[in-house]
Amino acid sequence: EQAVATELGDAEFVVPIAGLGGDMGSWGASLVARVAALKGAVSLAVVTTPFSVEGSLRRAVAADALRLLRTHAHGVLALSNDPLLRIAPHLPVAKALDAMARIAVQPVRDLLRVLTREDLPLLKSVLRGAEEWQLGIGAGAQEHPELAAVDAAFRSPWITKPPEIARQAILLVAEPEPNERIRKEIVRDVDLRTPRASLAWGAFADPGEILRVVVLLGF
């Protein structure tokens, strides 16, 4: 704990990222989240859980680690590896794990593009408002890209509960160029799909990229 506290320094926002099911990630993620909380930092843990074919022991270890992690981190985004088997069933294991790593990191990267120090108390409150967080990512490049991106995000295999019962929602919009009309349309669409949720959102310019929508739903 002392070594981790030294490494964290004066960090105000800490994101433990790990794969659960083994010894290091399952133990390490909770340790970092615990130390972050003791130091007063906001923490959002992003973890992956094992493929079903990896066996019941690894899944049991991951489930225990996830329960412990939720007692330390302000918010936990847990992504199962299994949906990759439906999205890309012929992907080699190594490439599948690389793909999961990119998916797991994307919402963190986008969040850091819009987050300010003044936002941290609000973020902590939002993260604490839900026990379980789920992820949707969508992109749109054709006609009405905003509608396509939101629809793709909500069709994410990592959103397994009805969006209409979500209690919290975080929306992140990456725009090739600033467009207030499109931004308002995206916010309105997400708001309609999550009628019970308190919606926090941010947008940023990402030149050269297609319109991307990241949705974090808290249940």
Short mmCIF file of C-alpha atoms in Angstrom, two decimals:
data_model
loop_
_atom_site.label_atom_id
_atom_site.label_comp_id
_atom_site.label_asym_id
_atom_site.label_seq_id
_atom_site.Cartn_x
_atom_site.Cartn_y
_atom_site.Cartn_z
CA GLU A 1 0.00 0.00 0.00
CA GLN A 2 2.83 2.40 0.78
CA ALA A 3 4.51 1.73 -2.55
CA VAL A 4 1.25 2.24 -4.45
CA ALA A 5 0.52 5.43 -2.51
CA THR A 6 3.94 6.76 -3.48
CA GLU A 7 3.37 5.95 -7.15
CA LEU A 8 -0.05 7.64 -7.13
CA GLY A 9 1.46 10.81 -5.71
CA ASP A 10 -1.04 13.68 -5.82
CA ALA A 11 -3.28 12.08 -8.45
CA GLU A 12 -6.89 13.23 -8.14
CA PHE A 13 -8.38 10.73 -10.62
CA VAL A 14 -7.21 7.11 -10.63
CA VAL A 15 -8.20 4.41 -13.14
CA PRO A 16 -7.15 0.85 -12.25
CA ILE A 17 -7.31 -1.23 -15.45
CA ALA A 18 -6.96 -5.00 -15.14
CA GLY A 19 -8.06 -8.40 -16.29
CA LEU A 20 -9.77 -10.35 -13.53
CA GLY A 21 -9.51 -14.08 -12.98
CA GLY A 22 -5.81 -14.40 -12.20
CA ASP A 23 -3.84 -13.42 -9.13
CA MET A 24 -2.24 -10.14 -10.17
CA GLY A 25 -5.12 -8.25 -11.77
CA SER A 26 -7.74 -9.47 -9.32
CA TRP A 27 -5.64 -8.44 -6.33
CA GLY A 28 -3.95 -5.39 -7.83
CA ALA A 29 -7.05 -3.55 -9.05
CA SER A 30 -8.65 -3.60 -5.59
CA LEU A 31 -5.39 -2.56 -3.94
CA VAL A 32 -4.98 0.48 -6.21
CA ALA A 33 -8.64 1.47 -5.78
CA ARG A 34 -8.36 1.14 -1.99
CA VAL A 35 -5.23 3.29 -1.80
CA ALA A 36 -6.77 5.86 -4.16
CA ALA A 37 -9.81 6.13 -1.90
CA LEU A 38 -7.63 6.55 1.20
CA LYS A 39 -5.78 9.39 -0.54
CA GLY A 40 -9.07 11.08 -1.47
CA ALA A 41 -8.84 10.48 -5.24
CA VAL A 42 -11.80 9.67 -7.46
CA SER A 43 -11.48 6.14 -8.85
CA LEU A 44 -13.09 4.43 -11.83
CA ALA A 45 -11.95 0.82 -12.25
CA VAL A 46 -12.11 -0.74 -15.72
CA VAL A 47 -11.77 -4.52 -15.72
CA THR A 48 -12.39 -7.48 -17.99
CA THR A 49 -13.78 -10.84 -16.88
CA PRO A 50 -12.72 -14.23 -18.29
CA PHE A 51 -14.12 -16.07 -21.29
CA SER A 52 -16.53 -18.81 -20.17
CA VAL A 53 -14.25 -21.40 -21.77
CA GLU A 54 -11.46 -20.40 -19.36
CA GLY A 55 -13.16 -22.48 -16.69
CA SER A 56 -15.20 -22.12 -13.53
CA LEU A 57 -12.20 -21.45 -11.25
CA ARG A 58 -11.09 -18.31 -13.09
CA ARG A 59 -14.69 -17.09 -13.28
CA ALA A 60 -15.12 -17.64 -9.53
CA VAL A 61 -11.90 -15.74 -8.78
CA ALA A 62 -13.06 -12.92 -11.05
CA ALA A 63 -16.49 -12.75 -9.39
CA ASP A 64 -14.95 -12.54 -5.91
CA ALA A 65 -12.48 -9.88 -7.07
CA LEU A 66 -15.29 -7.86 -8.67
CA ARG A 67 -17.31 -7.86 -5.45
CA LEU A 68 -14.29 -6.65 -3.50
CA LEU A 69 -13.39 -4.04 -6.11
CA ARG A 70 -16.87 -2.51 -5.89
CA THR A 71 -16.33 -1.87 -2.18
CA HIS A 72 -13.22 0.24 -2.89
CA ALA A 73 -13.71 2.01 -6.24
CA HIS A 74 -16.27 4.77 -6.73
CA GLY A 75 -17.30 3.15 -10.01
CA VAL A 76 -16.53 -0.16 -11.72
CA LEU A 77 -16.90 -0.86 -15.45
CA ALA A 78 -16.70 -4.63 -15.93
CA LEU A 79 -16.48 -5.98 -19.48
CA SER A 80 -16.96 -9.66 -20.18
CA ASN A 81 -14.66 -11.21 -22.78
CA ASP A 82 -17.44 -13.47 -24.09
CA PRO A 83 -19.13 -10.94 -26.45
CA LEU A 84 -15.97 -10.95 -28.57
CA LEU A 85 -16.85 -14.52 -29.55
CA ARG A 86 -20.06 -13.20 -31.12
CA ILE A 87 -18.52 -10.09 -32.68
CA ALA A 88 -15.39 -11.75 -34.09
CA PRO A 89 -15.68 -15.53 -33.60
CA HIS A 90 -12.59 -16.35 -35.70
CA LEU A 91 -10.23 -13.88 -34.05
CA PRO A 92 -7.10 -15.52 -32.53
CA VAL A 93 -6.96 -15.30 -28.74
CA ALA A 94 -4.03 -12.88 -28.65
CA LYS A 95 -5.73 -10.49 -31.08
CA ALA A 96 -9.02 -10.86 -29.19
CA LEU A 97 -7.35 -9.77 -25.96
CA ASP A 98 -5.74 -6.82 -27.76
CA ALA A 99 -9.16 -5.82 -29.06
CA MET A 100 -10.62 -6.01 -25.55
CA ALA A 101 -7.81 -3.83 -24.25
CA ARG A 102 -8.59 -1.14 -26.84
CA ILE A 103 -12.31 -1.29 -26.06
CA ALA A 104 -11.67 -1.04 -22.31
CA VAL A 105 -9.36 1.96 -22.64
CA GLN A 106 -11.51 3.96 -25.10
CA PRO A 107 -14.01 5.39 -22.57
CA VAL A 108 -11.13 6.40 -20.28
CA ARG A 109 -9.33 8.21 -23.10
CA ASP A 110 -12.50 10.05 -24.10
CA LEU A 111 -13.37 10.92 -20.51
CA LEU A 112 -9.95 12.45 -19.99
CA ARG A 113 -10.50 14.67 -23.04
CA VAL A 114 -13.45 16.42 -21.37
CA LEU A 115 -12.75 16.05 -17.64
CA THR A 116 -11.52 19.02 -15.59
CA ARG A 117 -10.51 19.26 -11.96
CA GLU A 118 -13.77 21.08 -11.22
CA ASP A 119 -15.70 18.09 -12.63
CA LEU A 120 -14.27 15.57 -10.17
CA PRO A 121 -16.81 16.05 -7.32
CA LEU A 122 -19.64 15.62 -9.84
CA LEU A 123 -17.97 12.56 -11.36
CA LYS A 124 -17.60 10.97 -7.92
CA SER A 125 -21.28 11.57 -7.20
CA VAL A 126 -22.32 10.11 -10.57
CA LEU A 127 -20.12 7.03 -10.18
CA ARG A 128 -21.41 6.40 -6.67
CA GLY A 129 -24.97 6.61 -7.96
CA ALA A 130 -24.76 3.16 -9.55
CA GLU A 131 -23.44 -0.23 -8.46
CA GLU A 132 -22.82 -1.57 -11.96
CA TRP A 133 -21.59 0.24 -15.08
CA GLN A 134 -21.97 -0.96 -18.66
CA LEU A 135 -20.45 0.32 -21.90
CA GLY A 136 -21.64 1.14 -25.38
CA ILE A 137 -19.49 2.52 -28.21
CA GLY A 138 -20.84 3.51 -31.61
CA ALA A 139 -19.65 5.38 -34.69
CA GLY A 140 -21.40 7.02 -37.62
CA ALA A 141 -19.99 8.36 -40.88
CA GLN A 142 -22.84 8.32 -43.40
CA GLU A 143 -26.05 10.32 -43.56
CA HIS A 144 -27.30 11.21 -40.07
CA PRO A 145 -24.12 9.95 -38.36
CA GLU A 146 -25.45 11.05 -34.97
CA LEU A 147 -28.39 8.64 -35.14
CA ALA A 148 -26.22 5.78 -36.40
CA ALA A 149 -23.61 6.32 -33.68
CA VAL A 150 -26.12 6.41 -30.82
CA ASP A 151 -27.99 3.38 -32.16
CA ALA A 152 -24.75 1.40 -32.47
CA ALA A 153 -23.71 2.37 -28.94
CA PHE A 154 -26.98 1.14 -27.45
CA ARG A 155 -26.76 -2.12 -29.42
CA SER A 156 -23.46 -2.85 -27.69
CA PRO A 157 -23.14 -6.48 -26.49
CA TRP A 158 -21.76 -5.05 -23.23
CA ILE A 159 -25.08 -3.36 -22.44
CA THR A 160 -27.03 -6.29 -21.05
CA LYS A 161 -29.75 -4.46 -19.10
CA PRO A 162 -32.59 -2.29 -20.45
CA PRO A 163 -31.27 1.29 -20.83
CA GLU A 164 -34.60 2.64 -19.64
CA ILE A 165 -33.92 1.39 -16.10
CA ALA A 166 -30.43 2.97 -15.88
CA ARG A 167 -30.00 5.33 -12.94
CA GLN A 168 -26.97 7.20 -14.27
CA ALA A 169 -25.61 7.88 -17.74
CA ILE A 170 -22.35 9.39 -18.95
CA LEU A 171 -22.20 10.45 -22.61
CA LEU A 172 -18.97 11.27 -24.43
CA VAL A 173 -19.02 12.59 -27.99
CA ALA A 174 -15.96 12.75 -30.25
CA GLU A 175 -16.66 15.12 -33.15
CA PRO A 176 -14.66 15.41 -36.40
CA GLU A 177 -15.60 19.07 -36.24
CA PRO A 178 -17.79 20.99 -33.75
CA ASN A 179 -21.46 20.85 -34.67
CA GLU A 180 -23.95 22.11 -32.09
CA ARG A 181 -26.99 20.73 -33.91
CA ILE A 182 -25.57 17.21 -34.05
CA ARG A 183 -24.44 17.45 -30.42
CA LYS A 184 -27.92 18.45 -29.26
CA GLU A 185 -29.48 15.64 -31.29
CA ILE A 186 -27.19 13.06 -29.67
CA VAL A 187 -27.92 14.33 -26.16
CA ARG A 188 -31.65 14.32 -26.88
CA ASP A 189 -31.54 10.76 -28.27
CA VAL A 190 -29.58 9.40 -25.29
CA ASP A 191 -31.89 11.25 -22.90
CA LEU A 192 -34.92 9.62 -24.50
CA ARG A 193 -33.37 6.15 -24.28
CA THR A 194 -32.48 6.58 -20.59
CA PRO A 195 -35.55 8.37 -19.16
CA ARG A 196 -34.77 7.52 -15.51
CA ALA A 197 -31.09 8.38 -15.63
CA SER A 198 -29.29 11.53 -14.61
CA LEU A 199 -27.29 12.37 -17.73
CA ALA A 200 -23.82 13.92 -17.62
CA TRP A 201 -22.14 14.55 -20.96
CA GLY A 202 -19.17 16.12 -22.66
CA ALA A 203 -17.97 16.60 -26.24
CA PHE A 204 -14.58 17.24 -27.82
CA ALA A 205 -13.12 17.73 -31.28
CA ASP A 206 -11.26 14.75 -32.75
CA PRO A 207 -10.18 15.91 -36.25
CA GLY A 208 -9.80 13.26 -38.89
CA GLU A 209 -11.94 10.73 -37.02
CA ILE A 210 -15.53 9.73 -37.64
CA LEU A 211 -18.22 10.73 -35.17
CA ARG A 212 -17.93 8.50 -32.09
CA VAL A 213 -20.35 8.12 -29.20
CA VAL A 214 -19.41 6.46 -25.91
CA VAL A 215 -22.16 5.74 -23.41
CA LEU A 216 -21.60 4.55 -19.85
CA LEU A 217 -24.81 3.36 -18.20
CA GLY A 218 -25.06 2.91 -14.43
CA PHE A 219 -27.54 0.48 -12.91
#
